[in-house]
PDB file of C-alpha atoms in Angstrom:
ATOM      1  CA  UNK A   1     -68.488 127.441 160.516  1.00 50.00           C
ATOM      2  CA  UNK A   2     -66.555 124.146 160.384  1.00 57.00           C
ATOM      3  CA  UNK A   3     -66.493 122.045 162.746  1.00 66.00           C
ATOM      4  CA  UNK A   4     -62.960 122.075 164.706  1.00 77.00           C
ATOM      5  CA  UNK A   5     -61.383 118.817 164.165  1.00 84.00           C
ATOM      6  CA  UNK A   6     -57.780 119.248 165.931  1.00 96.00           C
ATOM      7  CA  UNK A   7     -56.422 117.442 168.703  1.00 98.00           C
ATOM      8  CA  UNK A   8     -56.314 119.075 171.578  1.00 99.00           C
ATOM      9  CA  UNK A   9     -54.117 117.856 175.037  1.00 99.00           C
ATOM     10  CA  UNK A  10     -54.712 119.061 178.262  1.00 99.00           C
ATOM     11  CA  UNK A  11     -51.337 118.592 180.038  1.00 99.00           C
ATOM     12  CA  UNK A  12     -50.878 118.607 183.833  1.00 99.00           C
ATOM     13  CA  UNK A  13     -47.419 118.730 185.543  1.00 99.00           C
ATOM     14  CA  UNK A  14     -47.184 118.034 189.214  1.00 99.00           C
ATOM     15  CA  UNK A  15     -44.052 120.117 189.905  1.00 99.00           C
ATOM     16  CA  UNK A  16     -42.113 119.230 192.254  1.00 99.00           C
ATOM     17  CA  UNK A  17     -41.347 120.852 195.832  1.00 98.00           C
ATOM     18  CA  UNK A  18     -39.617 124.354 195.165  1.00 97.00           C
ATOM     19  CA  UNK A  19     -39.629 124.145 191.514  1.00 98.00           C
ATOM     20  CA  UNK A  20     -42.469 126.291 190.400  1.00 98.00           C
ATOM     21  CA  UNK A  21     -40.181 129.049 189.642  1.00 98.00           C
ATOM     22  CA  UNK A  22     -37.691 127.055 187.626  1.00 98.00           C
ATOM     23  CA  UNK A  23     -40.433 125.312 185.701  1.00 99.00           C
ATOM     24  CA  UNK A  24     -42.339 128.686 184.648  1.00 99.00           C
ATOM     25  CA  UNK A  25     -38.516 129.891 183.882  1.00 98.00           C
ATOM     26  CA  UNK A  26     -38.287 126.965 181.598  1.00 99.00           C
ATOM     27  CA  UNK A  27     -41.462 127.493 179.954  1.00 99.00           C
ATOM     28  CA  UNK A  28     -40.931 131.482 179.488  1.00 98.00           C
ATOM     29  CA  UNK A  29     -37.353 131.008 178.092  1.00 98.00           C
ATOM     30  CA  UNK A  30     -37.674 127.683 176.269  1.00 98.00           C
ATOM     31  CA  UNK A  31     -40.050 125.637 176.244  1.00 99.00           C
ATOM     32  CA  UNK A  32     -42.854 128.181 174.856  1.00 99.00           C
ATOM     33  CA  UNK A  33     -40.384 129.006 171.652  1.00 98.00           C
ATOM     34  CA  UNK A  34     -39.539 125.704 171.151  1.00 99.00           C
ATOM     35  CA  UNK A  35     -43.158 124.744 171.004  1.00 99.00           C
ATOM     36  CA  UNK A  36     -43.875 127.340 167.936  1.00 99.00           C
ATOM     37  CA  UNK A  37     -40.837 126.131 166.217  1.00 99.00           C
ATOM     38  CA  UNK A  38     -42.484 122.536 165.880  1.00 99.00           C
ATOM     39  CA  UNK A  39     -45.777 123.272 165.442  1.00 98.00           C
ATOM     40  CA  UNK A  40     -47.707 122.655 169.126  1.00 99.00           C
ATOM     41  CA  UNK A  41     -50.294 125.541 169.399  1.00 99.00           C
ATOM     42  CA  UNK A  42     -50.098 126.737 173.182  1.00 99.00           C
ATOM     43  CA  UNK A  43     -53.735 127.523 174.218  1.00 99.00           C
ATOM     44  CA  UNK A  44     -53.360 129.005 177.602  1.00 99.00           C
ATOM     45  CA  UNK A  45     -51.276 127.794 181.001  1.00 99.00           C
ATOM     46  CA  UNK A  46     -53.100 128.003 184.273  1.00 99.00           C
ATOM     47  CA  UNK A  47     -52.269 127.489 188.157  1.00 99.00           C
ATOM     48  CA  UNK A  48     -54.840 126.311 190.894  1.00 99.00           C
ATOM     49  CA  UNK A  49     -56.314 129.341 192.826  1.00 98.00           C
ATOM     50  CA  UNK A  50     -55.343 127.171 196.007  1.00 98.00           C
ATOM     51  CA  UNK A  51     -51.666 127.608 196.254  1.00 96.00           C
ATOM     52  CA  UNK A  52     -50.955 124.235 198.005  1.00 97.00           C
ATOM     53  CA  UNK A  53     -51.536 122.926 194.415  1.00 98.00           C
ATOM     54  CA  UNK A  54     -48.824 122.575 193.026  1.00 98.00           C
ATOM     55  CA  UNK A  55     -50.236 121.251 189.092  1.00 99.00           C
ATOM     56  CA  UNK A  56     -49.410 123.399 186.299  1.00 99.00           C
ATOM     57  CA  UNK A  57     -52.388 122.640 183.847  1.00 99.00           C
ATOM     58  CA  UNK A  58     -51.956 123.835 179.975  1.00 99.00           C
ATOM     59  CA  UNK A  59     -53.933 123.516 177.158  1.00 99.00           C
ATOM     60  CA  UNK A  60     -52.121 122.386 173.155  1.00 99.00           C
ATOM     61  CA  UNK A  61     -53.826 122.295 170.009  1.00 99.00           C
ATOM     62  CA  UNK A  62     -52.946 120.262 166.915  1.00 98.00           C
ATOM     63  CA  UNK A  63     -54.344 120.111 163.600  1.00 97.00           C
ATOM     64  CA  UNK A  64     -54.396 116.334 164.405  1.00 97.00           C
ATOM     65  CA  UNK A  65     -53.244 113.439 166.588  1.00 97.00           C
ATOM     66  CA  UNK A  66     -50.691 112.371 164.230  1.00 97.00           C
ATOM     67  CA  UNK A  67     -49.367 115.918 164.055  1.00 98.00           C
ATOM     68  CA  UNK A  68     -49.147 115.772 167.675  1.00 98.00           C
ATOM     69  CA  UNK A  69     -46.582 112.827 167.573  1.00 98.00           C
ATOM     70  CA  UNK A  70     -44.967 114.016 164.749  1.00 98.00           C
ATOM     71  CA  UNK A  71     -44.561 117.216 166.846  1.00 99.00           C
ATOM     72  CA  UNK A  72     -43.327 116.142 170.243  1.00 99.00           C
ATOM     73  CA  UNK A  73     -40.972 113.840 168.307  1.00 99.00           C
ATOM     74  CA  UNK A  74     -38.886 116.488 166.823  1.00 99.00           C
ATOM     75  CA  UNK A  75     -39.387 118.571 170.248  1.00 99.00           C
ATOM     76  CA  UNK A  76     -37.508 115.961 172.276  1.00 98.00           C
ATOM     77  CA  UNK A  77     -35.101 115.185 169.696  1.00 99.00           C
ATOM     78  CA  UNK A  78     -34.158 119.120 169.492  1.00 99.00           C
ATOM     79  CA  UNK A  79     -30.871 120.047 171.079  1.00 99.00           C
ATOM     80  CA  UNK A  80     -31.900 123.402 172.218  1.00 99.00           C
ATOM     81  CA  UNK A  81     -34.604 121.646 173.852  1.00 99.00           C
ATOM     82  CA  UNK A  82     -32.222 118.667 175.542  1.00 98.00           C
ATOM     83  CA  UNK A  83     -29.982 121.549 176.627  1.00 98.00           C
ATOM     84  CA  UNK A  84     -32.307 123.508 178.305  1.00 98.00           C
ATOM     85  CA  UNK A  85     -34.036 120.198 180.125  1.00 98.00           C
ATOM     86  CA  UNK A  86     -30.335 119.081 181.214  1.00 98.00           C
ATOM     87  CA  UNK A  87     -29.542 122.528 182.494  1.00 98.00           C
ATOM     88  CA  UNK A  88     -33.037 123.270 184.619  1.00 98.00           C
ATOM     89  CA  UNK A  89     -32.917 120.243 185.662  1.00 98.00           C
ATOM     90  CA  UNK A  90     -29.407 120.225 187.612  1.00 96.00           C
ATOM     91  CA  UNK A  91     -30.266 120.197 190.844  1.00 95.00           C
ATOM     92  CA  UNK A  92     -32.955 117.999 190.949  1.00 97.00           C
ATOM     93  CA  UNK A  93     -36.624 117.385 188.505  1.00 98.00           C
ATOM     94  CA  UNK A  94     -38.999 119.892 188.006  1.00 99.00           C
ATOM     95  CA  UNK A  95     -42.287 117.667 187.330  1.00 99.00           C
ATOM     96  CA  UNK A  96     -43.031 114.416 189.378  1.00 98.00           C
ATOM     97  CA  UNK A  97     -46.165 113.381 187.633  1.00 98.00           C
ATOM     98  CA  UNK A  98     -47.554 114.462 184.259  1.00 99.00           C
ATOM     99  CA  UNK A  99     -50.757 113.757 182.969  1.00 98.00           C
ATOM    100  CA  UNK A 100     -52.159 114.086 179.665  1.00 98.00           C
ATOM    101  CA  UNK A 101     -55.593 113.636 178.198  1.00 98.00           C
ATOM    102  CA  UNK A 102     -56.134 113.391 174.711  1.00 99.00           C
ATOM    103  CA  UNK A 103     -59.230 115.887 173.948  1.00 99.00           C
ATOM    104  CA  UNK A 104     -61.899 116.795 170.978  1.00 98.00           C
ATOM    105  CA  UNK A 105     -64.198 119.597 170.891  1.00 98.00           C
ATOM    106  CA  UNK A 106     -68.030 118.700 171.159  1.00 98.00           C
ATOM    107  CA  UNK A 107     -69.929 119.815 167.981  1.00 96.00           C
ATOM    108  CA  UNK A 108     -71.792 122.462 170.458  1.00 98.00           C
ATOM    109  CA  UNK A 109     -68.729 123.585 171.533  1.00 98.00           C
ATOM    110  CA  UNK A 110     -67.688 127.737 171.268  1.00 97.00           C
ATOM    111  CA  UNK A 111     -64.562 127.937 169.168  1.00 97.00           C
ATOM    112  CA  UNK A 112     -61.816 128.212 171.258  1.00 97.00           C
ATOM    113  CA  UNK A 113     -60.002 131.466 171.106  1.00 95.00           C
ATOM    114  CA  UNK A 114     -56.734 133.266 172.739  1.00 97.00           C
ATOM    115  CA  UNK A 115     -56.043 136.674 174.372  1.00 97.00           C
ATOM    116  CA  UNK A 116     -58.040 138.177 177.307  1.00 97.00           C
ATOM    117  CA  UNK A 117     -61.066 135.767 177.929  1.00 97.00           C
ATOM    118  CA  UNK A 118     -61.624 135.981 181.368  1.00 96.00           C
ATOM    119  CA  UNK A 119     -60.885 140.186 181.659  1.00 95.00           C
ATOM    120  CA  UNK A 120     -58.800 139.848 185.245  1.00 95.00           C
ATOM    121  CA  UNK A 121     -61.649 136.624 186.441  1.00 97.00           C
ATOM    122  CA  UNK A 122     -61.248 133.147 187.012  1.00 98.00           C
ATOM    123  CA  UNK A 123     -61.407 129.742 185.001  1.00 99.00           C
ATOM    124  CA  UNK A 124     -63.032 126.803 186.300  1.00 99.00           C
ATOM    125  CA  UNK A 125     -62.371 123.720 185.201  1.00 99.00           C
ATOM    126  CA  UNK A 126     -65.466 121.356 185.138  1.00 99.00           C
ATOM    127  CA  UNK A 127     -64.946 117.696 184.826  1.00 99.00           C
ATOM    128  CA  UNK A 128     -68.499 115.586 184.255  1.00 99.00           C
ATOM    129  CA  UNK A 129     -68.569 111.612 184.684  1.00 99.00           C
ATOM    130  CA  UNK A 130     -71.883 110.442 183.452  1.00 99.00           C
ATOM    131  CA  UNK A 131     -73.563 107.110 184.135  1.00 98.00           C
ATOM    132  CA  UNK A 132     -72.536 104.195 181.205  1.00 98.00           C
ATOM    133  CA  UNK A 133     -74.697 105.434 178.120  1.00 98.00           C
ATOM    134  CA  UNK A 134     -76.055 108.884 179.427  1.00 98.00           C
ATOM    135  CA  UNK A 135     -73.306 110.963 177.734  1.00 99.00           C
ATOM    136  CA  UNK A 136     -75.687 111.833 174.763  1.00 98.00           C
ATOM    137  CA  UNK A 137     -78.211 112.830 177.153  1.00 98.00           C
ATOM    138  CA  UNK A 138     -75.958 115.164 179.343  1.00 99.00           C
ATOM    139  CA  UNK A 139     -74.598 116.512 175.463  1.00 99.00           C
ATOM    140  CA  UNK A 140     -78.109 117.048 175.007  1.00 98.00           C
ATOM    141  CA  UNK A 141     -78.736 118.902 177.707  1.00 99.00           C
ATOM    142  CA  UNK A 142     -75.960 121.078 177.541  1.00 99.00           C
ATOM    143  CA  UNK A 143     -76.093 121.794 173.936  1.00 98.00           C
ATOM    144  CA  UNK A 144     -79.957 122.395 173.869  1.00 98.00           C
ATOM    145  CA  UNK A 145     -80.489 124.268 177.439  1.00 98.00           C
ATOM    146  CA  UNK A 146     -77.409 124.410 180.334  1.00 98.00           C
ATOM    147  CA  UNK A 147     -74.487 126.604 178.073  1.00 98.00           C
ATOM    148  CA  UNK A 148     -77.283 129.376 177.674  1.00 98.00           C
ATOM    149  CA  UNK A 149     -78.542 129.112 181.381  1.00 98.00           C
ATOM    150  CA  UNK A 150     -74.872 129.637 182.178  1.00 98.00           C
ATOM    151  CA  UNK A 151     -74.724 132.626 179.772  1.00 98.00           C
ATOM    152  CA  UNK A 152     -78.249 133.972 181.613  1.00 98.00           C
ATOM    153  CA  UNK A 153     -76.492 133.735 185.128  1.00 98.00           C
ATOM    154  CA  UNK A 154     -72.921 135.484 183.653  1.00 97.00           C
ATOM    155  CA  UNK A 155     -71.017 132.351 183.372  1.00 98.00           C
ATOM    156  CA  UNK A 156     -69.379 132.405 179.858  1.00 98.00           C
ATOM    157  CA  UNK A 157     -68.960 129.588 178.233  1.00 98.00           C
ATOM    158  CA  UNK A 158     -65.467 129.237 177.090  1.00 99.00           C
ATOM    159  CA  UNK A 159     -64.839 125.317 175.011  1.00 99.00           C
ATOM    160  CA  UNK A 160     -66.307 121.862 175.368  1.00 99.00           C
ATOM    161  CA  UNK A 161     -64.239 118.716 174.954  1.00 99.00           C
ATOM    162  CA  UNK A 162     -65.034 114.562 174.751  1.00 99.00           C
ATOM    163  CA  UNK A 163     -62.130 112.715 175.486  1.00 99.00           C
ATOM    164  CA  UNK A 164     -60.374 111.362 172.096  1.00 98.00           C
ATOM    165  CA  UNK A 165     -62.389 108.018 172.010  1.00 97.00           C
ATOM    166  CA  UNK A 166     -59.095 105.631 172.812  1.00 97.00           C
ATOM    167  CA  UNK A 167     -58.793 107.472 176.172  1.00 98.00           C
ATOM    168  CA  UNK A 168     -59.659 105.817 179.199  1.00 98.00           C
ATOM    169  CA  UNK A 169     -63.596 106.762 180.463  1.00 98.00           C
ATOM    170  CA  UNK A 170     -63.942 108.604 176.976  1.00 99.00           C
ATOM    171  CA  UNK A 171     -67.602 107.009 176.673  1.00 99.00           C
ATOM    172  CA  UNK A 172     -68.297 108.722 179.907  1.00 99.00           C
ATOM    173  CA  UNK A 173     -66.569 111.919 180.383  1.00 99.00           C
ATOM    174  CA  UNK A 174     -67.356 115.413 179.557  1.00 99.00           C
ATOM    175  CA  UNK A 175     -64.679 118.225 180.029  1.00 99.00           C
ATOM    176  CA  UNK A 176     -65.676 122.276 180.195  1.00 99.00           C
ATOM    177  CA  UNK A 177     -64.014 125.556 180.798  1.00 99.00           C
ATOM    178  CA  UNK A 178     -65.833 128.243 182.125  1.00 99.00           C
ATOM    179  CA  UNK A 179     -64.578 132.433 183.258  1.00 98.00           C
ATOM    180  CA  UNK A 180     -66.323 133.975 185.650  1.00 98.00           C
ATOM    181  CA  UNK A 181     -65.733 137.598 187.370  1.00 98.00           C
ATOM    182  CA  UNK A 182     -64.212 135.973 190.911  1.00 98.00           C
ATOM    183  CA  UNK A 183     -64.729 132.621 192.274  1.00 98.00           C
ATOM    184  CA  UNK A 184     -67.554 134.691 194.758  1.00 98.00           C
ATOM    185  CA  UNK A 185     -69.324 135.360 191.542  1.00 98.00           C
ATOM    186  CA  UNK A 186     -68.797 131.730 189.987  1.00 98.00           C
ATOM    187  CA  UNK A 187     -70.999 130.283 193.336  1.00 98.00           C
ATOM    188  CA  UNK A 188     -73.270 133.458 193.569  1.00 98.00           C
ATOM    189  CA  UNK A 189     -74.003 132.564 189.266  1.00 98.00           C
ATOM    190  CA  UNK A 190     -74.504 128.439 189.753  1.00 98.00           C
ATOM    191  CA  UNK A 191     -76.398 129.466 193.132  1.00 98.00           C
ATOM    192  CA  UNK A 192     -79.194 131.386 190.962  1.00 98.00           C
ATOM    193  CA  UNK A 193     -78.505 128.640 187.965  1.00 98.00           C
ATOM    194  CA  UNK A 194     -79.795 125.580 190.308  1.00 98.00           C
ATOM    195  CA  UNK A 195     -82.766 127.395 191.322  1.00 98.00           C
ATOM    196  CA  UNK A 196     -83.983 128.771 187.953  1.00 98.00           C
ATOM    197  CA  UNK A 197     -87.482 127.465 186.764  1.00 98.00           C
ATOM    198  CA  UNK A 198     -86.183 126.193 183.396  1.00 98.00           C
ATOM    199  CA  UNK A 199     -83.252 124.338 184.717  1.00 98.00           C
ATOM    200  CA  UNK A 200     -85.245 122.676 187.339  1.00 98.00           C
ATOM    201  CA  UNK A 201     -87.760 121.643 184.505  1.00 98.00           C
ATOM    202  CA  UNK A 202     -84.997 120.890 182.283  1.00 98.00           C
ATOM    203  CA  UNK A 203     -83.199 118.630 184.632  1.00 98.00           C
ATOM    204  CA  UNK A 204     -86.208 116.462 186.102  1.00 98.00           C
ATOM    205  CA  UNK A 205     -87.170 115.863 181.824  1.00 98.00           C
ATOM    206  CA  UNK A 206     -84.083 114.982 180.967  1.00 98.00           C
ATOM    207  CA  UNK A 207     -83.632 112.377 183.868  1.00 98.00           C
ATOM    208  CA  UNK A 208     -86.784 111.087 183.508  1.00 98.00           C
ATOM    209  CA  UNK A 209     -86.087 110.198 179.892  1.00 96.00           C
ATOM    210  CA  UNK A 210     -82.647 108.458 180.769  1.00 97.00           C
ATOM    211  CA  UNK A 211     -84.042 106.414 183.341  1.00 97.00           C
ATOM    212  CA  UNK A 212     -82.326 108.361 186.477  1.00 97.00           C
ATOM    213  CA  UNK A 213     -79.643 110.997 187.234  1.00 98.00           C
ATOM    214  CA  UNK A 214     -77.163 111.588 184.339  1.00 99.00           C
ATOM    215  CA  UNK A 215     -73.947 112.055 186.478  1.00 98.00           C
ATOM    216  CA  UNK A 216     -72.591 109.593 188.639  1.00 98.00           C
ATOM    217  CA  UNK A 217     -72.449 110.038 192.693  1.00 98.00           C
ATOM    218  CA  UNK A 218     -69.676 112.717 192.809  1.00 97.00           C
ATOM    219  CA  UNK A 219     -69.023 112.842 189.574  1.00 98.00           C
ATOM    220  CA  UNK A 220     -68.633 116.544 189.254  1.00 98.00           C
ATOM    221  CA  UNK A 221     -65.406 117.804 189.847  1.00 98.00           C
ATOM    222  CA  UNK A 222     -64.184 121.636 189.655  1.00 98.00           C
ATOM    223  CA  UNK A 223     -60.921 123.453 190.244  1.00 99.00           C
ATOM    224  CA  UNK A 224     -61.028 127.117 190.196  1.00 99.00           C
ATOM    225  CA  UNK A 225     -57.573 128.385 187.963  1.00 99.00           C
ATOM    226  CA  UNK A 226     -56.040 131.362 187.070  1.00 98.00           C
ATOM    227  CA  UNK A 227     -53.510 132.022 184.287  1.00 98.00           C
ATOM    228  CA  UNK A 228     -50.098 131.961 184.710  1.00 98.00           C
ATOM    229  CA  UNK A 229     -47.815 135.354 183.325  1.00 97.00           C
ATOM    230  CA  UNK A 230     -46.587 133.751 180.253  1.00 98.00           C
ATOM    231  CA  UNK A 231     -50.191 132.020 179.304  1.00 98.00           C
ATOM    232  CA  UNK A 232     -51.320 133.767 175.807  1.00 98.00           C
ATOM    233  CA  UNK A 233     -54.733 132.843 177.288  1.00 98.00           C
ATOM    234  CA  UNK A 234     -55.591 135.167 180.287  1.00 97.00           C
TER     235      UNK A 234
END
């Protein structure tokens, strides 16, 4: 298999008070079809679990980063597309905030794929910040041990990303998606992960060769998603 190569952008929108509805209008009568008509690859769309979060994440794919400006440059410049913006936006902004990471698969990576991933379950984001120079050894240790611990405990592995190496903390940052049957059955799976023999082996080794813990303090994050009804991802 080749290795994939494309861009990929993980775009968040903070939506503003109220607007949730018009935004997912926007994206289920516009946005979506405007995207396929200049080339942006929608991956999936997702909403937090918690409700009081209010940040649409989504997930595009190009076949490269110059495709992707290429891309969003004829996307703004389209007058379907200014005529929809100007209309849903009439009483007010949708977004408040957007941000967007720039993102490449790892080379131990799944290939990322559409349709019904998570059969009716959850995704959880994971977000890794490793101390300066231990991202090899945390790529190590997923590539060579963690991903099929996860797969033992019924976590499946979904993609792995790096950050595009201009991107701010891209030396230090590792990006996952993972389904699992509820967000009960996401704790009760990492619960039996921690305290399996080979990832308690694995772990001490791998510190032990870096010189100390790969991760900084708090420097796992997770947010538990699930997709939204127009994601092609579910």
């Amino acid at each position: 298999m080749q290795p994939d190569t494309a861009c990929y952008e993980l775009r968040i929108y903070h939506i503003a008070p109220g607007k949730e509805q018009d935004l997912f209008n926007r994206f289920r009568n516009h946005t979506l079809k405007l995207f396929v008509r200049h080339d942006i690859t929608s991956i999936g769309y997702w909403m937090p679990i918690n409700a009081a979060d209010q940040r649409l994440h989504f997930l595009l794919r190009y076949p490269s980063r110059e495709a992707r400006e290429d891309s969003w440059k004829a996307f703004v410049a389209d007058p379907d597309w200014q005529a929809a913006f100007k209309a849903s936006e009439a009483n007010g902004a949708l977004v408040q905030k957007v941000e967007n990471p720039f993102l490449i698969l790892t080379n131990y990576s799944p290939a990322v794929r559409t349709g019904d991933v998570s059969h009716g379950g959850v995704w959880e984001w994971r977000n890794y910040t490793t101390e300066p120079g231990r991202l090899p050894n945390l790529d190590a240790r997923f590539r060579d041990h963690t991903i099929q611990l996860f797969a033992k405990y019924g976590m499946n592995n979904y993609a792995y990303w790096h950050l595009m190496p201009d991107q701010p903390m891209a030396e230090v940052t590792l990006d996952y998606f993972l389904t699992h049957a509820s967000v009960a059955a996401a704790q009760a799976s990492f619960d039996a992960f921690r305290k399996d023999p080979t990832w308690i082996a694995v772990k001490a080794a791998s510190e032990q060769a870096a010189g100390g813990s790969l991760t900084i303090p708090d420097g796992v994050k997770s947010l538990f998603l699930k997709p939204t009804d127009f994601s092609p991802t579910t």
